[in-house]
Amino acid sequence: MVRMKLMSSFALIGMAVALSACDDDQLSAEHSVTLVGQIYDGSNGTTLSDYTLEVIVGDRTLKGSVDTDTGRFRVKGLSAFDDYVVSIVADGYRAFESRNSMVGVPHSLYGAQDIAQTKTHQTLFFESYLFPTSIEAPALDVSIRASDDTDKKLSGTIRLRPSGASEVELGASSVSGQVWGNDLDLQQEVISDSFAEGEISFEAGRLVYGVTYVIDVFGVAGYRSANYYSATSGSTLAVTIVVSPQADNPVELDSNDADGCVLPDISGASLPDAASAKITLTFTSDIELVSESDAQGYVSDYFSIISPDTDIDTERNTLDSTDNGSAITVDGNKLVLSWNPATGLAGTDGTWDPDDALTRVNYEGLTYIEVQRVGSPGSVRYLGELGISSLYCE
């Protein structure tokens, strides 16, 4: 009985030794990587051969060999499970450093149960592009426009942030996805500047050639920030950025006094030369017209008067076709519609008959006139949305 127990004990020890040996074999399995490839001039695509390449892994530096005839490099000694940094130095070119996560084991071994006991070796082909220090980025012109009024002269702040490694029209890889980008490009200067009149130009040399920048526009009064527009220095020469109105509570109408409107007296010896037939729309806050010229155009185009031929003498009160005297103005929280008889009836082709009574002044075509709270494009509304399409003074 004792002998059996001893034998069992020896058996257990033997199993432990075997497992230990197995563990050692698992830990000794190697998954190595050799890197080969080509380096190019990013501005013209020519192959470079006069450069040095190193791969940094932890506290180790692996020196790459470069064939001066073909320009090809070769680096051995990298493990599949090591993160690594590629450093390339060439006279006359920007400093280059690419930081990369581990290569990993070959795809064919994914999910294999004996992967830890399988030794593998991979040879991977990588390419990269260096940019000359002598090449100067061309100027970049940026226009900032409002979505609701493309003629509006905007002011605010613009910022350009490096977002992509150097690439102009080159950068394709012989092996899909195996191009090292220059991570040092992402550490280039973030450029911030103010703009006015909706325009700004970054002079030649201000940006880094080949680098892709994300452009942010912010601080434009009444408008939301615009983000994620991009420009690649060297291939993008001009960009137009559109900003949208800041969301806000829409402008509100408090009252209008059309019922109390007073018609001007045109039966005297001369026509009244002043704003008359006034109708005032009162809002709950100070307002402005989105486009004064558009608003005046709507009022003028659809303005009319009613004045019957009372004395039946065939002479009629008719409006001048060039300037009929109608007007739309803003005063604080008030929008005022008015008419000047002296302008409207006594113009180039207007006619005036003091014996014909004036019975009504018509302000029509108001539906598409836009008003907004001062400095708040997000509050804009059409007068039609407020129930105002036509107003009459009678």
Coordinates of C-alpha atoms in Angstrom, one line a residue:
M1 CA 0.0 0.0 0.0
V2 CA 2.8 2.3 0.9
R3 CA 4.6 1.4 -2.3
M4 CA 1.6 2.3 -4.3
K5 CA 1.3 5.7 -2.6
L6 CA 5.0 6.3 -3.3
M7 CA 4.5 5.3 -7.0
S8 CA 1.6 7.7 -7.2
S9 CA 3.7 10.5 -5.8
F10 CA 6.5 9.8 -8.3
A11 CA 3.9 9.8 -11.1
L12 CA 2.6 13.2 -10.0
I13 CA 6.1 14.6 -9.9
G14 CA 6.8 13.3 -13.4
M15 CA 3.6 14.9 -14.7
A16 CA 4.7 18.2 -13.1
V17 CA 8.1 18.0 -14.7
A18 CA 6.5 17.2 -18.1
L19 CA 4.1 20.2 -17.8
S20 CA 7.0 22.4 -16.8
A21 CA 8.9 21.3 -19.9
C22 CA 5.8 22.0 -22.0
D23 CA 5.5 25.5 -20.5
D24 CA 9.2 26.2 -21.3
D25 CA 8.6 25.1 -24.9
Q26 CA 5.6 27.3 -25.1
L27 CA 7.5 30.3 -23.8
S28 CA 10.4 29.6 -26.1
A29 CA 8.2 29.8 -29.3
E30 CA 9.3 32.7 -31.4
H31 CA 7.3 34.9 -33.8
S32 CA 9.8 37.0 -35.5
V33 CA 9.4 39.8 -38.2
T34 CA 11.7 41.2 -40.8
L35 CA 10.8 44.5 -42.3
V36 CA 11.8 45.4 -45.9
G37 CA 10.7 48.2 -48.2
Q38 CA 11.4 51.4 -50.0
I39 CA 11.5 55.1 -49.2
Y40 CA 10.5 57.8 -51.6
D41 CA 10.6 61.6 -52.0
G42 CA 7.0 62.7 -51.2
S43 CA 7.1 65.7 -53.5
N44 CA 8.0 63.9 -56.7
G45 CA 7.9 60.1 -56.1
T46 CA 11.6 59.4 -56.8
T47 CA 13.2 56.6 -54.9
L48 CA 15.7 57.5 -52.1
S49 CA 18.8 55.5 -51.3
D50 CA 20.9 57.9 -49.2
Y51 CA 19.2 57.6 -45.8
T52 CA 19.5 55.7 -42.5
L53 CA 16.7 53.7 -40.9
E54 CA 16.4 52.4 -37.4
V55 CA 13.7 50.5 -35.6
I56 CA 13.4 51.2 -31.9
V57 CA 11.9 48.5 -29.7
G58 CA 11.8 49.3 -26.0
D59 CA 15.5 49.9 -25.1
R60 CA 16.8 48.2 -28.2
T61 CA 17.7 49.8 -31.5
L62 CA 17.7 47.7 -34.6
K63 CA 19.8 49.1 -37.4
G64 CA 18.4 48.8 -40.9
S65 CA 20.6 48.0 -43.9
V66 CA 20.1 50.1 -47.0
D67 CA 21.0 49.0 -50.5
T68 CA 22.5 52.1 -52.1
D69 CA 21.8 50.8 -55.6
T70 CA 18.1 50.0 -55.2
G71 CA 17.3 52.1 -52.1
R72 CA 15.7 49.1 -50.4
F73 CA 16.1 48.7 -46.6
R74 CA 16.0 45.6 -44.4
V75 CA 15.6 45.3 -40.7
K76 CA 15.7 42.0 -38.8
G77 CA 15.2 41.1 -35.1
L78 CA 11.7 42.4 -34.5
S79 CA 9.2 40.3 -32.5
A80 CA 5.6 40.0 -33.7
F81 CA 4.4 41.2 -30.3
D82 CA 6.6 44.3 -30.0
D83 CA 5.3 47.9 -30.5
Y84 CA 8.0 49.7 -32.5
V85 CA 9.1 53.1 -33.7
V86 CA 10.7 53.7 -37.2
S87 CA 13.1 56.5 -37.5
I88 CA 14.4 57.7 -40.9
V89 CA 17.0 60.3 -41.4
A90 CA 18.0 61.8 -44.8
D91 CA 19.9 65.0 -45.5
G92 CA 17.6 67.7 -46.8
Y93 CA 14.4 66.1 -45.6
R94 CA 12.1 66.6 -42.7
A95 CA 12.6 64.5 -39.6
F96 CA 10.6 61.3 -39.8
E97 CA 9.3 59.1 -37.0
S98 CA 6.5 56.5 -37.3
R99 CA 5.1 54.9 -34.2
N100 CA 3.4 51.5 -34.7
S101 CA 1.6 48.8 -32.8
M102 CA 2.7 45.2 -32.9
V103 CA 2.5 43.2 -36.1
G104 CA 0.9 40.2 -34.5
V105 CA 1.0 36.6 -35.7
P106 CA 0.1 35.6 -39.3
H107 CA -3.6 35.7 -40.0
S108 CA -3.5 32.0 -40.9
L109 CA -2.8 31.2 -37.3
Y110 CA -5.6 33.2 -35.8
G111 CA -7.6 31.0 -33.5
A112 CA -5.1 28.1 -33.6
Q113 CA -4.9 26.2 -30.3
D114 CA -1.2 25.5 -30.6
I115 CA -0.2 29.0 -31.6
A116 CA 2.0 29.5 -28.5
Q117 CA 4.1 26.4 -29.5
T118 CA 4.4 27.4 -33.2
K119 CA 7.4 29.4 -34.3
T120 CA 6.7 31.8 -37.2
H121 CA 8.6 34.3 -39.2
Q122 CA 7.1 37.1 -41.3
T123 CA 8.8 39.4 -43.9
L124 CA 6.7 42.5 -44.4
F125 CA 7.1 45.1 -47.1
F126 CA 6.6 48.7 -46.0
E127 CA 7.0 52.1 -47.8
S128 CA 7.3 55.6 -46.6
Y129 CA 7.5 59.2 -48.0
L130 CA 9.9 61.9 -46.9
F131 CA 9.4 65.6 -47.7
P132 CA 12.2 68.0 -48.6
T133 CA 12.8 70.8 -46.1
S134 CA 13.4 73.2 -49.0
I135 CA 9.9 72.8 -50.5
E136 CA 7.5 75.6 -49.6
A137 CA 3.8 75.1 -49.1
P138 CA 1.8 77.5 -51.4
A139 CA -0.7 80.0 -49.9
L140 CA -4.1 78.8 -48.7
D141 CA -7.1 81.1 -49.1
V142 CA -10.1 80.4 -46.9
S143 CA -13.6 81.9 -47.4
I144 CA -16.2 81.8 -44.6
R145 CA -19.8 82.1 -45.7
A146 CA -23.1 82.1 -43.8
S147 CA -25.6 79.5 -45.0
D148 CA -28.5 81.9 -44.7
D149 CA -26.8 84.9 -46.4
T150 CA -23.8 84.2 -48.6
D151 CA -23.1 88.0 -48.9
K152 CA -22.8 88.5 -45.2
K153 CA -19.3 89.7 -44.0
L154 CA -18.4 87.5 -41.1
S155 CA -15.7 87.8 -38.5
G156 CA -14.4 85.3 -36.0
T157 CA -11.5 82.9 -35.3
I158 CA -10.1 80.1 -37.5
R159 CA -7.8 77.3 -36.3
L160 CA -5.8 74.8 -38.4
R161 CA -4.8 71.5 -36.7
P162 CA -2.5 68.9 -38.2
S163 CA -4.5 65.8 -38.6
G164 CA -2.8 63.6 -41.1
A165 CA 0.7 62.6 -42.0
S166 CA 2.3 64.1 -45.1
E167 CA 0.6 63.1 -48.3
V168 CA -0.1 65.1 -51.4
E169 CA -1.0 63.1 -54.5
L170 CA 1.4 60.3 -53.5
G171 CA 1.2 57.9 -50.6
A172 CA -0.3 54.8 -52.2
S173 CA 1.2 51.5 -50.9
S174 CA 2.4 48.5 -52.9
V175 CA 0.9 46.3 -50.1
S176 CA -2.4 47.6 -48.9
G177 CA -2.2 49.6 -45.7
Q178 CA 1.5 49.1 -45.3
V179 CA 2.7 52.7 -45.5
W180 CA 4.4 54.4 -42.5
G181 CA 3.2 57.9 -41.9
N182 CA 5.3 60.6 -40.2
D183 CA 3.8 61.0 -36.8
L184 CA 6.0 64.1 -36.2
D185 CA 3.8 65.9 -38.7
L186 CA 0.9 65.6 -36.2
Q187 CA 3.1 67.6 -33.8
Q188 CA 3.5 70.6 -36.2
E189 CA 2.3 74.0 -35.1
V190 CA -1.4 74.5 -34.5
I191 CA -2.3 77.8 -36.3
S192 CA -4.9 80.1 -34.9
D193 CA -5.9 83.5 -36.3
S194 CA -8.8 85.9 -36.5
F195 CA -10.6 86.8 -39.7
A196 CA -12.8 89.6 -40.9
E197 CA -15.0 90.3 -44.0
G198 CA -15.4 86.5 -44.4
E199 CA -11.9 86.0 -45.8
I200 CA -8.4 85.0 -44.6
S201 CA -5.2 84.0 -46.4
F202 CA -2.3 82.0 -45.1
E203 CA 0.8 83.1 -46.9
A204 CA 3.1 80.7 -48.7
G205 CA 5.3 78.8 -46.2
R206 CA 2.9 79.3 -43.3
L207 CA 1.7 75.7 -43.5
V208 CA 3.9 72.5 -43.6
Y209 CA 4.0 71.1 -47.1
G210 CA 2.1 67.8 -47.5
V211 CA 0.4 67.9 -44.1
T212 CA -3.4 67.6 -43.9
Y213 CA -5.0 70.1 -41.6
V214 CA -8.4 70.1 -40.0
I215 CA -10.0 73.6 -40.1
D216 CA -12.2 74.9 -37.3
V217 CA -14.2 78.1 -37.5
F218 CA -15.7 79.5 -34.3
G219 CA -16.5 82.7 -32.5
V220 CA -18.8 84.0 -35.3
A221 CA -21.6 85.9 -33.6
G222 CA -24.9 84.1 -34.1
Y223 CA -23.5 81.1 -35.9
R224 CA -22.4 77.6 -34.8
S225 CA -18.8 76.5 -35.0
A226 CA -17.8 74.7 -38.2
N227 CA -15.5 71.7 -37.8
Y228 CA -13.8 69.0 -39.8
Y229 CA -13.2 70.8 -43.0
S230 CA -9.8 69.7 -44.2
A231 CA -7.0 71.0 -46.5
T232 CA -3.8 69.3 -47.6
S233 CA -1.1 71.8 -47.9
G234 CA 0.4 71.6 -51.3
S235 CA -2.7 70.4 -53.1
T236 CA -5.5 72.4 -51.6
L237 CA -5.2 76.1 -52.6
A238 CA -8.6 77.4 -51.5
V239 CA -11.4 76.3 -49.2
T240 CA -14.9 77.7 -48.6
I241 CA -16.4 77.0 -45.1
V242 CA -20.1 77.4 -44.5
V243 CA -21.4 78.2 -41.0
S244 CA -25.0 77.7 -40.0
P245 CA -27.1 79.9 -37.7
Q246 CA -26.9 79.2 -34.0
A247 CA -30.1 77.5 -32.7
D248 CA -32.2 80.0 -30.9
N249 CA -35.8 80.7 -30.0
P250 CA -37.5 82.2 -33.0
V251 CA -38.4 85.9 -33.0
E252 CA -41.9 86.6 -31.7
L253 CA -44.5 89.2 -32.9
D254 CA -46.3 91.1 -30.1
S255 CA -48.7 93.2 -32.1
N256 CA -49.5 95.2 -35.2
D257 CA -51.5 98.5 -35.4
A258 CA -53.0 98.2 -38.9
D259 CA -56.5 98.8 -37.5
G260 CA -55.4 102.3 -36.4
C261 CA -53.6 103.2 -39.6
V262 CA -54.4 106.7 -40.9
L263 CA -54.4 107.5 -44.6
P264 CA -52.7 110.7 -45.8
D265 CA -54.7 113.6 -47.2
I266 CA -53.8 114.1 -50.9
S267 CA -56.7 116.5 -51.7
G268 CA -54.8 119.7 -50.8
A269 CA -52.8 122.1 -52.9
S270 CA -49.6 119.9 -52.4
L271 CA -48.8 116.4 -51.6
P272 CA -47.6 115.5 -48.1
D273 CA -43.8 114.9 -48.3
A274 CA -43.4 112.6 -45.3
A275 CA -43.9 109.0 -44.3
S276 CA -47.6 108.3 -43.9
A277 CA -50.0 105.4 -43.9
K278 CA -47.8 103.8 -41.3
I279 CA -48.4 100.3 -40.0
T280 CA -46.1 99.2 -37.2
L281 CA -45.3 95.6 -36.3
T282 CA -44.1 95.4 -32.7
F283 CA -41.9 92.4 -31.6
T284 CA -41.0 91.1 -28.2
S285 CA -37.3 92.0 -28.7
D286 CA -35.2 94.2 -30.9
I287 CA -35.0 92.9 -34.4
E288 CA -33.2 93.4 -37.7
L289 CA -34.0 92.5 -41.3
V290 CA -32.0 89.5 -42.6
S291 CA -31.7 91.4 -46.0
E292 CA -32.8 95.0 -46.1
S293 CA -32.6 95.1 -49.9
D294 CA -34.7 92.0 -50.3
A295 CA -37.3 93.3 -47.9
Q296 CA -37.5 96.7 -49.6
G297 CA -37.8 94.8 -53.0
Y298 CA -40.8 92.8 -51.8
V299 CA -42.6 95.9 -50.4
S300 CA -42.0 98.0 -53.5
D301 CA -42.9 95.3 -56.0
Y302 CA -46.3 94.5 -54.4
F303 CA -47.2 98.0 -53.2
S304 CA -50.4 99.6 -54.5
I305 CA -53.1 102.1 -53.7
I306 CA -56.8 102.3 -54.3
S307 CA -58.1 105.7 -55.4
P308 CA -61.3 105.7 -57.5
D309 CA -61.8 108.4 -60.2
T310 CA -64.3 110.2 -58.0
D311 CA -64.8 113.3 -60.3
I312 CA -65.0 111.1 -63.4
D313 CA -62.5 113.2 -65.3
T314 CA -60.3 110.3 -66.5
E315 CA -57.4 111.6 -64.5
R316 CA -56.3 109.1 -61.9
N317 CA -53.8 108.8 -59.1
T318 CA -51.1 106.5 -60.4
L319 CA -47.8 105.5 -58.8
D320 CA -44.4 106.3 -60.2
S321 CA -43.0 103.1 -61.6
T322 CA -39.4 103.9 -60.6
D323 CA -40.0 104.8 -56.9
N324 CA -43.6 104.4 -55.6
G325 CA -42.7 105.9 -52.2
S326 CA -43.2 102.7 -50.2
A327 CA -40.7 101.8 -47.4
I328 CA -39.9 99.3 -44.7
T329 CA -37.7 100.3 -41.8
V330 CA -36.7 99.0 -38.4
D331 CA -36.6 100.9 -35.1
G332 CA -35.6 98.8 -32.2
N333 CA -38.3 96.2 -31.7
K334 CA -40.6 97.8 -34.4
L335 CA -40.9 97.1 -38.1
V336 CA -42.6 100.0 -39.8
L337 CA -44.3 100.0 -43.2
S338 CA -44.9 103.5 -44.7
W339 CA -45.6 105.5 -47.8
N340 CA -44.6 108.9 -49.0
P341 CA -47.3 110.4 -51.4
A342 CA -45.0 113.1 -52.7
T343 CA -42.5 110.5 -53.9
G344 CA -45.0 108.0 -55.1
L345 CA -47.4 110.2 -57.0
A346 CA -45.2 113.1 -58.2
G347 CA -42.3 111.1 -59.7
T348 CA -41.3 110.7 -63.3
D349 CA -44.4 109.0 -64.6
G350 CA -46.7 109.2 -61.5
T351 CA -49.9 111.3 -61.7
W352 CA -51.8 113.1 -59.1
D353 CA -55.5 114.1 -59.0
P354 CA -56.4 115.9 -55.7
D355 CA -60.1 115.4 -56.6
D356 CA -59.8 111.6 -56.4
A357 CA -60.1 110.3 -52.9
L358 CA -57.5 107.9 -51.5
T359 CA -59.4 104.9 -50.0
R360 CA -56.7 102.3 -49.3
V361 CA -53.0 101.7 -49.3
N362 CA -51.9 98.1 -49.8
Y363 CA -48.8 96.5 -48.4
E364 CA -48.7 93.1 -50.0
G365 CA -46.0 90.4 -50.8
L366 CA -44.8 90.5 -47.2
T367 CA -44.7 86.7 -46.7
Y368 CA -41.1 86.1 -47.5
I369 CA -39.6 89.0 -45.6
E370 CA -37.2 87.6 -43.0
V371 CA -36.7 89.2 -39.6
Q372 CA -34.5 88.0 -36.7
R373 CA -33.5 89.0 -33.2
V374 CA -30.5 91.4 -33.4
G375 CA -27.3 89.3 -33.8
S376 CA -29.2 86.0 -33.7
P377 CA -29.5 84.3 -37.1
G378 CA -30.9 81.3 -35.3
S379 CA -34.1 83.2 -34.4
V380 CA -35.0 84.1 -38.0
R381 CA -38.6 83.8 -39.2
Y382 CA -40.6 84.8 -42.3
L383 CA -43.3 87.3 -41.7
G384 CA -45.6 84.7 -43.3
E385 CA -44.8 82.4 -40.4
L386 CA -46.0 85.1 -38.1
G387 CA -49.3 85.4 -40.0
I388 CA -48.3 88.5 -41.9
S389 CA -48.7 88.3 -45.7
S390 CA -50.6 91.5 -46.5
L391 CA -51.5 94.6 -44.5
Y392 CA -53.9 97.4 -45.5
C393 CA -54.3 101.0 -44.4
E394 CA -57.9 102.2 -45.0

